[in-house]
Coordinates of C-alpha atoms in Angstrom, one line a residue:
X226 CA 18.4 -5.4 -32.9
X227 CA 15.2 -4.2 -30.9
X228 CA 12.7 -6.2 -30.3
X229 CA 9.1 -5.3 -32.0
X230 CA 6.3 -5.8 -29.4
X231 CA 3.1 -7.5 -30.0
X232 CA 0.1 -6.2 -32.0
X233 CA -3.3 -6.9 -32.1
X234 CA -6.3 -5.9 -29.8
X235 CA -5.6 -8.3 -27.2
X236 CA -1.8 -7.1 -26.5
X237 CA -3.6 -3.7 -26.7
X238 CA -6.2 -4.3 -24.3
X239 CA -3.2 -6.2 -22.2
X240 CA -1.2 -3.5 -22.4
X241 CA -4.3 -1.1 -20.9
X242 CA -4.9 -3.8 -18.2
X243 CA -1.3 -3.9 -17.3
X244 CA -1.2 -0.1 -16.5
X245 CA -4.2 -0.2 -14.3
X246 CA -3.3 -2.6 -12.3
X247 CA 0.4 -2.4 -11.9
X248 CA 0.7 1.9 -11.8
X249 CA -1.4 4.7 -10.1
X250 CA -2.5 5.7 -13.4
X251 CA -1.5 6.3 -16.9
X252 CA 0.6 9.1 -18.1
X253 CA 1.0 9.8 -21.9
X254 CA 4.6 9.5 -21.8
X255 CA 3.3 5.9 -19.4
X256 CA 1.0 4.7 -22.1
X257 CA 3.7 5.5 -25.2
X258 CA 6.5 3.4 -23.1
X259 CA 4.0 0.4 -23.1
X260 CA 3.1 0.9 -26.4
X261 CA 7.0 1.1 -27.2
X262 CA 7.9 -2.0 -25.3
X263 CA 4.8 -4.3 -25.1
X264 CA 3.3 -5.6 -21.9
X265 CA 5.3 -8.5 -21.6
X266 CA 8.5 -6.0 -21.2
X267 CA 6.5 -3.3 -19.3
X268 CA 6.2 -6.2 -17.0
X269 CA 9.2 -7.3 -16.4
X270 CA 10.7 -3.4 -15.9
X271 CA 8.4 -3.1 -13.4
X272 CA 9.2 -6.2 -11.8
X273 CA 12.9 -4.6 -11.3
X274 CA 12.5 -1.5 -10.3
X275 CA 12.5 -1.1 -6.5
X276 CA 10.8 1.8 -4.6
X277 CA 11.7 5.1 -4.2
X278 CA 14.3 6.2 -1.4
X279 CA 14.4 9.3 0.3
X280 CA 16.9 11.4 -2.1
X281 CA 14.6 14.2 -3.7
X282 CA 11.3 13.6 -2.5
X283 CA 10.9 16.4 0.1
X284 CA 13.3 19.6 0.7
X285 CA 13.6 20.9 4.4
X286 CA 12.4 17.5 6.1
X287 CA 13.2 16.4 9.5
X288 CA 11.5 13.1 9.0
X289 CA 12.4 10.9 6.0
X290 CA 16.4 10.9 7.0
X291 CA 16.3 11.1 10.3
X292 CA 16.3 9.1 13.6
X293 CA 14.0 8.4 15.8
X294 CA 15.5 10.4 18.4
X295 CA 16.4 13.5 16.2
X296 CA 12.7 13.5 15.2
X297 CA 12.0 13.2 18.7
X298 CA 14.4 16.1 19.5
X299 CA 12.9 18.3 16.0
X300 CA 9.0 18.0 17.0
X301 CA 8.8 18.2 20.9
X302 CA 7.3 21.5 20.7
X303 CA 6.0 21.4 17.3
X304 CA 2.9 19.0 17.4
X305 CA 4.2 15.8 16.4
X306 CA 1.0 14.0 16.5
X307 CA 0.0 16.3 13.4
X308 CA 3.7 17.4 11.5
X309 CA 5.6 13.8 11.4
X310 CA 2.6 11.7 10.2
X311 CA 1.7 14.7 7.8
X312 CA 5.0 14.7 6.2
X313 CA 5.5 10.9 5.8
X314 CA 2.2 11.4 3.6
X315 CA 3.1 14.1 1.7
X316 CA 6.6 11.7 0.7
X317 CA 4.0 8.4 0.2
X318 CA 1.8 10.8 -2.5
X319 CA 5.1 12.7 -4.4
X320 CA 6.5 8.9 -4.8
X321 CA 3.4 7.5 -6.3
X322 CA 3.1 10.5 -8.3
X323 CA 6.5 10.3 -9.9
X324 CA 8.5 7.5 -9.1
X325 CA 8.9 5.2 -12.3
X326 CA 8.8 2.0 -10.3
X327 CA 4.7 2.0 -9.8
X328 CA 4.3 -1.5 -9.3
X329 CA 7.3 -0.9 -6.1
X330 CA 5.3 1.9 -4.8
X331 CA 2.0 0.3 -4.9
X332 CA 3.6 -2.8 -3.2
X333 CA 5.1 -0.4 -0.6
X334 CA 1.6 0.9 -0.3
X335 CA 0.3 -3.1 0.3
X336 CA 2.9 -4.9 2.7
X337 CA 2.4 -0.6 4.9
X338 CA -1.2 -1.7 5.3
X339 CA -0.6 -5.6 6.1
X340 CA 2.0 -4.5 8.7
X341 CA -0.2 -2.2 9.6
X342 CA 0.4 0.2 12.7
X343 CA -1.0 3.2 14.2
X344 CA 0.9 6.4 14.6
X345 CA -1.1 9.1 15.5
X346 CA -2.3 10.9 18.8
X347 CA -1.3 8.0 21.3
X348 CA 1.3 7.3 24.0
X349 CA 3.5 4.8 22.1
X350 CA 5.5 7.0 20.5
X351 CA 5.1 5.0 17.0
X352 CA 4.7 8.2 15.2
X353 CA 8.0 8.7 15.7
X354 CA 9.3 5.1 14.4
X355 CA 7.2 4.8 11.9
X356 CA 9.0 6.8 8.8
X357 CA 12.6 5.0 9.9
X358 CA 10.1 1.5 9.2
X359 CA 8.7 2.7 5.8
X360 CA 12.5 3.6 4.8
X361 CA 14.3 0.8 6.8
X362 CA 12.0 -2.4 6.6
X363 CA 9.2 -1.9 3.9
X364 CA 10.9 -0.3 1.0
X365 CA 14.3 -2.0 1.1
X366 CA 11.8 -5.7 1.3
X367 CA 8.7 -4.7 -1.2
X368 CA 10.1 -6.5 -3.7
X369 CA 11.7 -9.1 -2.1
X370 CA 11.6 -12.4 0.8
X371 CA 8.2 -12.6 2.5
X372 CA 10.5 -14.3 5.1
X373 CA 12.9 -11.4 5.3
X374 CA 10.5 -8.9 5.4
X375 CA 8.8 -10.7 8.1
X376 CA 11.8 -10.6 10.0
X377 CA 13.0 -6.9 9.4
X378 CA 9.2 -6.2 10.9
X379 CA 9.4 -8.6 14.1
X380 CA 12.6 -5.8 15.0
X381 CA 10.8 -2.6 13.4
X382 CA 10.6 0.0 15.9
X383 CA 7.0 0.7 15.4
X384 CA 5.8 -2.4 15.7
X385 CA 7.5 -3.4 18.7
X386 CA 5.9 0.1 19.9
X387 CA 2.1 -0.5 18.6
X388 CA 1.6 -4.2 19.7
X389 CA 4.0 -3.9 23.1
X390 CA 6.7 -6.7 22.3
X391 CA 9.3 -4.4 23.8
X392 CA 7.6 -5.6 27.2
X393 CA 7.1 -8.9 26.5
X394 CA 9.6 -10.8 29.8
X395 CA 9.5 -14.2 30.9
X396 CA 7.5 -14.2 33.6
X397 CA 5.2 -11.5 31.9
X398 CA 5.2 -12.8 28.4
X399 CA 2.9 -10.4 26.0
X400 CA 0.5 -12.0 23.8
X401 CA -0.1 -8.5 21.3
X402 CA 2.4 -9.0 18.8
X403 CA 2.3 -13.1 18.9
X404 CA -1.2 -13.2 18.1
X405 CA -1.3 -11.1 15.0
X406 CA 1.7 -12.6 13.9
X407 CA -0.2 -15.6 13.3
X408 CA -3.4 -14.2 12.7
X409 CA -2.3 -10.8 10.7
X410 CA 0.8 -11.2 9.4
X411 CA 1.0 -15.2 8.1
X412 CA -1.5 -17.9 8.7
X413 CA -5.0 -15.7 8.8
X414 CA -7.4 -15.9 11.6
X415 CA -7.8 -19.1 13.4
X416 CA -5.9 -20.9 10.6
X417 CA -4.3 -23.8 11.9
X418 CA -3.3 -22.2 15.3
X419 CA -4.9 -22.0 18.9
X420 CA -4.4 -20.2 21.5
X421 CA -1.8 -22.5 23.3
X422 CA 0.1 -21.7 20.1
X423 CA -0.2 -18.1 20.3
X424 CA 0.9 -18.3 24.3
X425 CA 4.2 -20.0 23.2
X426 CA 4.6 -17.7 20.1
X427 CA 4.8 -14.7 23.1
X428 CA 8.0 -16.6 25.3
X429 CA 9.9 -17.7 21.9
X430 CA 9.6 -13.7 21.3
X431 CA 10.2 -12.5 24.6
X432 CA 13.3 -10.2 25.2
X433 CA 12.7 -8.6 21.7
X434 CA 13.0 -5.3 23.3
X435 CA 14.3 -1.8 22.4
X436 CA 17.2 0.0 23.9
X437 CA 17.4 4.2 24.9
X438 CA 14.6 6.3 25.7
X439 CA 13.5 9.4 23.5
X440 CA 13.0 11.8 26.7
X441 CA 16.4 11.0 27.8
X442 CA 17.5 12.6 24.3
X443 CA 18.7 8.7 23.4
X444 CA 17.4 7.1 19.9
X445 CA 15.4 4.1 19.5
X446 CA 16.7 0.6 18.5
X447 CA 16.2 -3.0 18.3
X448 CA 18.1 -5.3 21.0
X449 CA 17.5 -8.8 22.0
X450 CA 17.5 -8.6 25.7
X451 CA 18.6 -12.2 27.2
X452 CA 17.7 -11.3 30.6
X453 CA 13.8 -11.1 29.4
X454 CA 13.9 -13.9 27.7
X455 CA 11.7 -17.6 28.3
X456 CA 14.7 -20.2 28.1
X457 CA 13.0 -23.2 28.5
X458 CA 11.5 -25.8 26.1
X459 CA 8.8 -24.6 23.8
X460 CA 6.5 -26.6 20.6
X461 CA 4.2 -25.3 18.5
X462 CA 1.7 -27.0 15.8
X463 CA 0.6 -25.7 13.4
X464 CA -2.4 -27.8 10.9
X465 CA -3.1 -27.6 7.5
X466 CA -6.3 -27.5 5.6
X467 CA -5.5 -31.3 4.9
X468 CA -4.8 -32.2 8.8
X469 CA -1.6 -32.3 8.6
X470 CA 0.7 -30.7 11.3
X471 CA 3.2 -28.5 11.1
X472 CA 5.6 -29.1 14.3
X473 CA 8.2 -26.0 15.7
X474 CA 10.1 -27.1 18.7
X475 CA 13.5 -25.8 21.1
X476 CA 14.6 -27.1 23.6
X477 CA 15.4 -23.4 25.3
X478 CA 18.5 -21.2 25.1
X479 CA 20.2 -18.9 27.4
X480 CA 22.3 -16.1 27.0
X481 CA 22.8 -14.5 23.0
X482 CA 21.8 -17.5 21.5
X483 CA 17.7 -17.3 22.6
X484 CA 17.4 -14.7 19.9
X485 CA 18.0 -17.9 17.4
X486 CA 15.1 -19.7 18.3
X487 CA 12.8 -16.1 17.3
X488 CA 14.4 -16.1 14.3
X489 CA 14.2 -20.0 14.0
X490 CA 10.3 -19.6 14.1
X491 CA 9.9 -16.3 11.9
X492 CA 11.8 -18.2 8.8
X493 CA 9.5 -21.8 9.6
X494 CA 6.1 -19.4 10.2
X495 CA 7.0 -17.9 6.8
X496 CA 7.3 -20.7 5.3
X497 CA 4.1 -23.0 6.2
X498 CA 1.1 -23.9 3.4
X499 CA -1.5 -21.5 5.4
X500 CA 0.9 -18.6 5.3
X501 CA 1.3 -19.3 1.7
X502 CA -2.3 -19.3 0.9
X503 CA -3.1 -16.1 3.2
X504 CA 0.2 -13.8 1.3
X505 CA -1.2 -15.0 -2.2
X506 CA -4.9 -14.6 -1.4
X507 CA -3.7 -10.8 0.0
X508 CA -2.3 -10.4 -3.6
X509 CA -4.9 -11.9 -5.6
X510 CA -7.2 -9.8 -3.8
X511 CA -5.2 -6.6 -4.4
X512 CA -3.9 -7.0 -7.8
X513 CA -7.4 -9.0 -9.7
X514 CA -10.4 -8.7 -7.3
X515 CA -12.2 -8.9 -4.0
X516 CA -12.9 -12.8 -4.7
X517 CA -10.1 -13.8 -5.8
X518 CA -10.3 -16.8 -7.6
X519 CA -9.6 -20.3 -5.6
X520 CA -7.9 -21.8 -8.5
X521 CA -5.4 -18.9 -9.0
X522 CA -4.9 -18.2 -5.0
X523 CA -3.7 -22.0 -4.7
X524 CA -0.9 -21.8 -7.8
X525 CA 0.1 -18.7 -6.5
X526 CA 0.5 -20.2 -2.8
X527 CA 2.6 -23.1 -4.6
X528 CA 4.4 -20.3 -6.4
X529 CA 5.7 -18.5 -3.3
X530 CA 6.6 -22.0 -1.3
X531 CA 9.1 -23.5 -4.5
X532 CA 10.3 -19.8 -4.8
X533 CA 11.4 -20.1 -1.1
X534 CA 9.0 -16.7 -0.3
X535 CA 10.3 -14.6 -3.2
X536 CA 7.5 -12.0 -4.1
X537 CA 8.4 -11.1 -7.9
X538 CA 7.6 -14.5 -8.9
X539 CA 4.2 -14.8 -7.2
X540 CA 3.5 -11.1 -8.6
X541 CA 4.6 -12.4 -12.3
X542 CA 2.4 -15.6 -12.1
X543 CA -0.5 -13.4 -10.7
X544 CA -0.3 -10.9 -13.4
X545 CA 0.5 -13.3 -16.4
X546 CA -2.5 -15.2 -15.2
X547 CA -5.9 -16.2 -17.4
X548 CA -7.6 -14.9 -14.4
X549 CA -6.0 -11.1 -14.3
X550 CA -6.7 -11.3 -18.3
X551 CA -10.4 -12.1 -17.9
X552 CA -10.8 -9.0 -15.8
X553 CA -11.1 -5.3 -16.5
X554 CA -11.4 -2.0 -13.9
X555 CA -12.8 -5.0 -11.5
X556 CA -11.1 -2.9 -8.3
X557 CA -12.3 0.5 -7.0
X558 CA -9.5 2.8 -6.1
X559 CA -8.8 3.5 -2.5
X560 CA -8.9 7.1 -1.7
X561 CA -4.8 7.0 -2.0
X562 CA -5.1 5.3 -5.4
X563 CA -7.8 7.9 -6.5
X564 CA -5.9 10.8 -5.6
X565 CA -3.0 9.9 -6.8
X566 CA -4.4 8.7 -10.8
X567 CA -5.9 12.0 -10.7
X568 CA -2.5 14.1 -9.9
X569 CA -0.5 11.9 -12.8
X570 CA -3.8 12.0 -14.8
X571 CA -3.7 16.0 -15.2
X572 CA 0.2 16.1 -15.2
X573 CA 0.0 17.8 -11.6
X574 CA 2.9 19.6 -10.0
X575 CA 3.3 19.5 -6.4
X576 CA 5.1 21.8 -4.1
X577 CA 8.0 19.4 -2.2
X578 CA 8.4 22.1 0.8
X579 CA 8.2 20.1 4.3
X580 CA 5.7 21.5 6.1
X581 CA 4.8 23.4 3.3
X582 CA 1.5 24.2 1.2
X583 CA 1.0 20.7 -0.1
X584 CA 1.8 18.9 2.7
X585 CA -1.8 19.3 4.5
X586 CA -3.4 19.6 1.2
X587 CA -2.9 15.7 0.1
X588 CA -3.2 14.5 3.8
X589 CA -6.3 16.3 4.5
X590 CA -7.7 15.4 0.9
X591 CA -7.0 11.7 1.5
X592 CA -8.6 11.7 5.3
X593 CA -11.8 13.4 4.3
X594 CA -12.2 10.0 2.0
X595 CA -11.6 7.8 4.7
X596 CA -7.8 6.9 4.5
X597 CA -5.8 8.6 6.6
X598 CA -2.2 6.9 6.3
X599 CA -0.6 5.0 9.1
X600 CA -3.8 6.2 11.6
X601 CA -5.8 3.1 10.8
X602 CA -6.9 2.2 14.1
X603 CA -6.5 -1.6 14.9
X604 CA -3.7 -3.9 13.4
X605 CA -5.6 -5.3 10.7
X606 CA -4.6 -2.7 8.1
X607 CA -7.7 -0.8 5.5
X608 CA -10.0 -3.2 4.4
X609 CA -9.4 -4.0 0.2
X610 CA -13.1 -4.2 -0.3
X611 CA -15.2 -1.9 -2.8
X612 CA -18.1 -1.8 -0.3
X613 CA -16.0 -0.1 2.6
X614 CA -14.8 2.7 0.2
X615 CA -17.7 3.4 -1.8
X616 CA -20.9 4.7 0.5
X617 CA -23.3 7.5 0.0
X618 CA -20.5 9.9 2.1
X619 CA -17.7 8.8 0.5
X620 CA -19.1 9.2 -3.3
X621 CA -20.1 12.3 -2.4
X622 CA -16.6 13.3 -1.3
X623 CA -15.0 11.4 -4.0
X624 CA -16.8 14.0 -6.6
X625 CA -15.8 16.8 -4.6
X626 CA -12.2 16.0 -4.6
X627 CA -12.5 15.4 -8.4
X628 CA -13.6 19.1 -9.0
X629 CA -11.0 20.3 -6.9
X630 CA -8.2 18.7 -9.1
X631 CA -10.5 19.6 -12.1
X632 CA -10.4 22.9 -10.9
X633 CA -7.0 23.4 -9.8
X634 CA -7.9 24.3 -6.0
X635 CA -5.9 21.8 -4.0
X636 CA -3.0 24.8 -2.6
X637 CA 0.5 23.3 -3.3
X638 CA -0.5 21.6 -6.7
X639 CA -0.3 22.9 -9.8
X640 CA -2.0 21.8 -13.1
X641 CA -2.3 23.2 -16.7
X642 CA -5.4 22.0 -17.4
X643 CA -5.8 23.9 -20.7
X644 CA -3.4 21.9 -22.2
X645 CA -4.9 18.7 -21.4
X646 CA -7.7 20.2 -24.7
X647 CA -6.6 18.1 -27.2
X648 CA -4.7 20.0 -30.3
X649 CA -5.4 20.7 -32.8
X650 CA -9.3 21.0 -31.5
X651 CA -12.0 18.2 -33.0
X652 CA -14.8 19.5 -34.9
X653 CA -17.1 18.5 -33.0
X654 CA -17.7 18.9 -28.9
X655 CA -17.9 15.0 -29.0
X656 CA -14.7 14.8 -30.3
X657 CA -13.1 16.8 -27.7
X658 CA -14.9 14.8 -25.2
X659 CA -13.4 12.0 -26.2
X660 CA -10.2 13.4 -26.9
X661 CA -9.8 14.9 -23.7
X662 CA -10.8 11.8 -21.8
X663 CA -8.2 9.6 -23.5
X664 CA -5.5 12.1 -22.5
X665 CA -6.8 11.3 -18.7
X666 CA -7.2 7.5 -19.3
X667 CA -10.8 7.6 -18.9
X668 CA -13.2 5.1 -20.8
X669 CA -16.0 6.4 -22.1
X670 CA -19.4 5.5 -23.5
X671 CA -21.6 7.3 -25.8
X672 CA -24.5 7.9 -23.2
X673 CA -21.6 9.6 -21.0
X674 CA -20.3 11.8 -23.6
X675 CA -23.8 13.1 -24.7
X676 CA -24.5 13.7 -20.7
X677 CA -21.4 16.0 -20.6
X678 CA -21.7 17.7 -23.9
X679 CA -25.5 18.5 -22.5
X680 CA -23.8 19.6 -19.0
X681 CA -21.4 22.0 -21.6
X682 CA -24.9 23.4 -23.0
X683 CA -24.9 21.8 -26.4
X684 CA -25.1 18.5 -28.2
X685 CA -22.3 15.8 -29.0
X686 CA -22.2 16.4 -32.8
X687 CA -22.5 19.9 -32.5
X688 CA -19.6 22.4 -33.4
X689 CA -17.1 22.3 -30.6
X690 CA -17.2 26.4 -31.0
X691 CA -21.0 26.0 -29.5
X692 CA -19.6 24.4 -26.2
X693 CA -18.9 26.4 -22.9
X694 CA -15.5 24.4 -23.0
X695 CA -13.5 27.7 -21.4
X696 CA -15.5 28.1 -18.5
X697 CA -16.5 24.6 -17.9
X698 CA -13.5 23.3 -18.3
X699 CA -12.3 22.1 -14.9
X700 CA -15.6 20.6 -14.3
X701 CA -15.6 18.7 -17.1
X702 CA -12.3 17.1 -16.2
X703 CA -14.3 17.1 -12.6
X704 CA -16.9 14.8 -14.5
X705 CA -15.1 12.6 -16.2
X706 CA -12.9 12.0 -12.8
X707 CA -16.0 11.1 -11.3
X708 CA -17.3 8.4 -14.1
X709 CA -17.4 4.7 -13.1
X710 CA -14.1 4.1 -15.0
X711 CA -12.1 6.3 -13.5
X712 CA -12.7 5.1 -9.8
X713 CA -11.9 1.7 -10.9
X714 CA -8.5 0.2 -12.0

């Protein structure tokens, strides 16, 4: 027998917090399955659904299926710096657009920018790694052990690329990828680390190398190099916010059997109090606001440690929370968020050609905000703060974009934004105000609906034949895109 959902304005106003938060945007057909099922359920499907692969998502690609060396071999003579970069874009954009799992793509979209590298115009050759990463290390982990994604990345090509681990000997030990390992990717800046720590973090982890090289036609891979590696005696401690220390030792390994101790020290690094607190403050941050509240960062932190590092639990404790309740549209969109809501928002089409009309379209779009994907420059990832993505520029450019999707003049995406009029049409040019900006899940005040039906040339309450609606349309979908509730989620 099917289960009723809740009632009532609080499971409604649940429901519309849930969708914000957890999806790029609401859909009709998004907000009816919510309706349907009840937040509680939503929830939990969303919970389960892991990203997107790479079946579907872009016809004629040389990057999402490939290897590193047959990307290598495709682009040698066609720009790489621009065309691989591009296209892993153009996928990240069609699978937040469509992919039913939103809460997998936006945490896709999170643990990208923590393990965040740089891939374009460089000599480290990340750009080509870094799509064999997103499809070999991120999505198959979003959902699942901090402490075995942390590993998966520790081997990613890419990253020993970007921060030069592939180098890292015995006698030359490099400190790049030991350092933000502590201070990026687990404890936080100087939490509970020094820089003796960080020094011995570099030997347990050198002879994590890579094997072939692209210009000799080979492909890239992962391989624990013995030869390179420290093999004597190593500790490291590690202090909590209450003085107590954490202690990692080995006594040293040769041969094979060095690799244990770097896998030893991912699964213990993973697993320490500070770690805890930095992953769940990350999360709060991201999924409730940007200060996220001590009380629910430190039951989140407990949540992760007697989950042994599992992520669905500290995401279901984080969004069950009083704390996500007693907020609403408290986040600003990133310029990736934005562009995205407003694609699903107006039912968009977009072409799926590689290379083709789309593909510079949505990169371009989302680098004039500020957020070009995978070029961030240093290892620390996009800020999540509303004052780095909302300046005079990028408000400016944020409006712009919005009358281009209003408008239907992004090339490679297609909208019908006639039929987003309600039907039958209201009365009054209120009415269709209102109407249409429910169909984009847009709140709405009275002040704001009077500003736009004055922009249309008429008054709120007057006879919706009286508006300029035909003419104006796009750029009335332009303004509400551009209203304060729209930006946020």
């Amino acid at each position: 027998m099917p289960v009723t959902p809740p009632s009532g304005e609080v499971e409604v106003l649940r429901q519309a917090r849930l969708v914000e938060r957890i999806t790029f945007g609401p859909t009709p057909q998004l907000v009816a399955e919510v309706a349907a099922m009840g937040s509680d359920a939503f929830l939990e499907w969303q919970l389960s659904i892991p990203p997107a692969g790479t079946a579907g998502v872009l016809t004629g690609a040389h990057t999402l299926d490939a290897s590193i060396g047959q990307r290598y071999q495709a682009t040698r003579d066609a720009n790489p710096d621009r065309t691989l970069v591009r296209e892993l874009r153009h996928a990240a954009v069609v699978r937040a657009v469509t992919h039913p799992g939103q809460l997998a793509e936006l945490m896709v979209d999170f643990w990208t920018n923590h393990f965040s590298v740089y891939a374009g115009n460089d000599d480290k050759d990340v750009k080509y790694a870094v799509a064999s990463d997103d499809r070999d290390v991120i999505r198959p982990h979003a959902l699942g052990r901090f402490a075995d994604l942390l590993l998966a990345n520790a081997r990613s090509v890419s990253m020993l690329l970007y921060l030069d681990n592939f180098r890292s000997t015995a006698t030359r030990p490099n400190q790049n990828y030991a350092r933000e390992l502590v201070e990026l990717h687990t404890m936080g800046a100087f939490n509970g680390y020094d820089e003796d720590d960080v020094d011995a973090l570099a030997r347990v982890f050198s002879g994590w190398s890579l094997a072939g090289r692209l210009r000799d036609g080979d492909d890239l891979r992962y391989v624990f190099d013995p030869a390179r590696h420290f093999s004597g005696p190593i500790t490291i401690d590690i202090t909590d916010r209450d003085g107590t220390v954490h202690t990692w030792s080995t006594e040293g390994a040769t041969g094979p059997e060095g690799e244990a101790d770097g896998i030893a020290v991912i699964a213990w690094l993973a697993r320490l109090p500070n770690t805890a607190r930095f992953i769940a403050e990350k999360l709060v941050r991201r999924f409730v606001a940007d200060e996220p509240p001590t009380a629910l960062v430190e039951s989140a932190a407990q949540v992760y440690l007697a989950n042994d590092t599992e992520i669905v639990p500290v995401l279901r404790h984080i969004l069950t929370s009083a704390e996500l309740d007693a907020t609403r549209r408290s986040k600003v969109r990133t310029p990736f968020e934005l562009l995205v809501a407003m694609l699903r928002a107006v039912g968009a089409s977009i072409d799926r050609t590689a290379g083709g009309p789309a593909a510079a379209t949505l990169s371009d779009q989302v680098g004039r905000l500020g957020q070009e994907l995978w070029s961030w420059p240093t290892p620390d990832g996009f800020p999540d703060d509303r004052h780095f993505w909302i300046t005079t520029n990028t408000t400016l450019r944020r409006w712009e974009l919005a009358a281009r999707v209003g408008n239907g003049r992004l090339t490679g995406v297609g909208a019908d934004i006639a039929a987003l009029v309600p039907s039958p049409l209201p009365a009054t040019v209120g009415e269709v105000i209102t109407g249409l900006a429910a169909r984009l899940g847009v709140g709405i005040s009275e002040t704001s609906v009077s500003a736009i039906a004055q922009y249309l040339g008429t008054t709120h309450d007057a006879p919706t034949a009286e508006a300029d609606l035909a003419r104006r349309l796009g750029d009335t979908v332009g303004l509400l895109f551009c209203s304060p509730a729209f930006q946020h989620r």
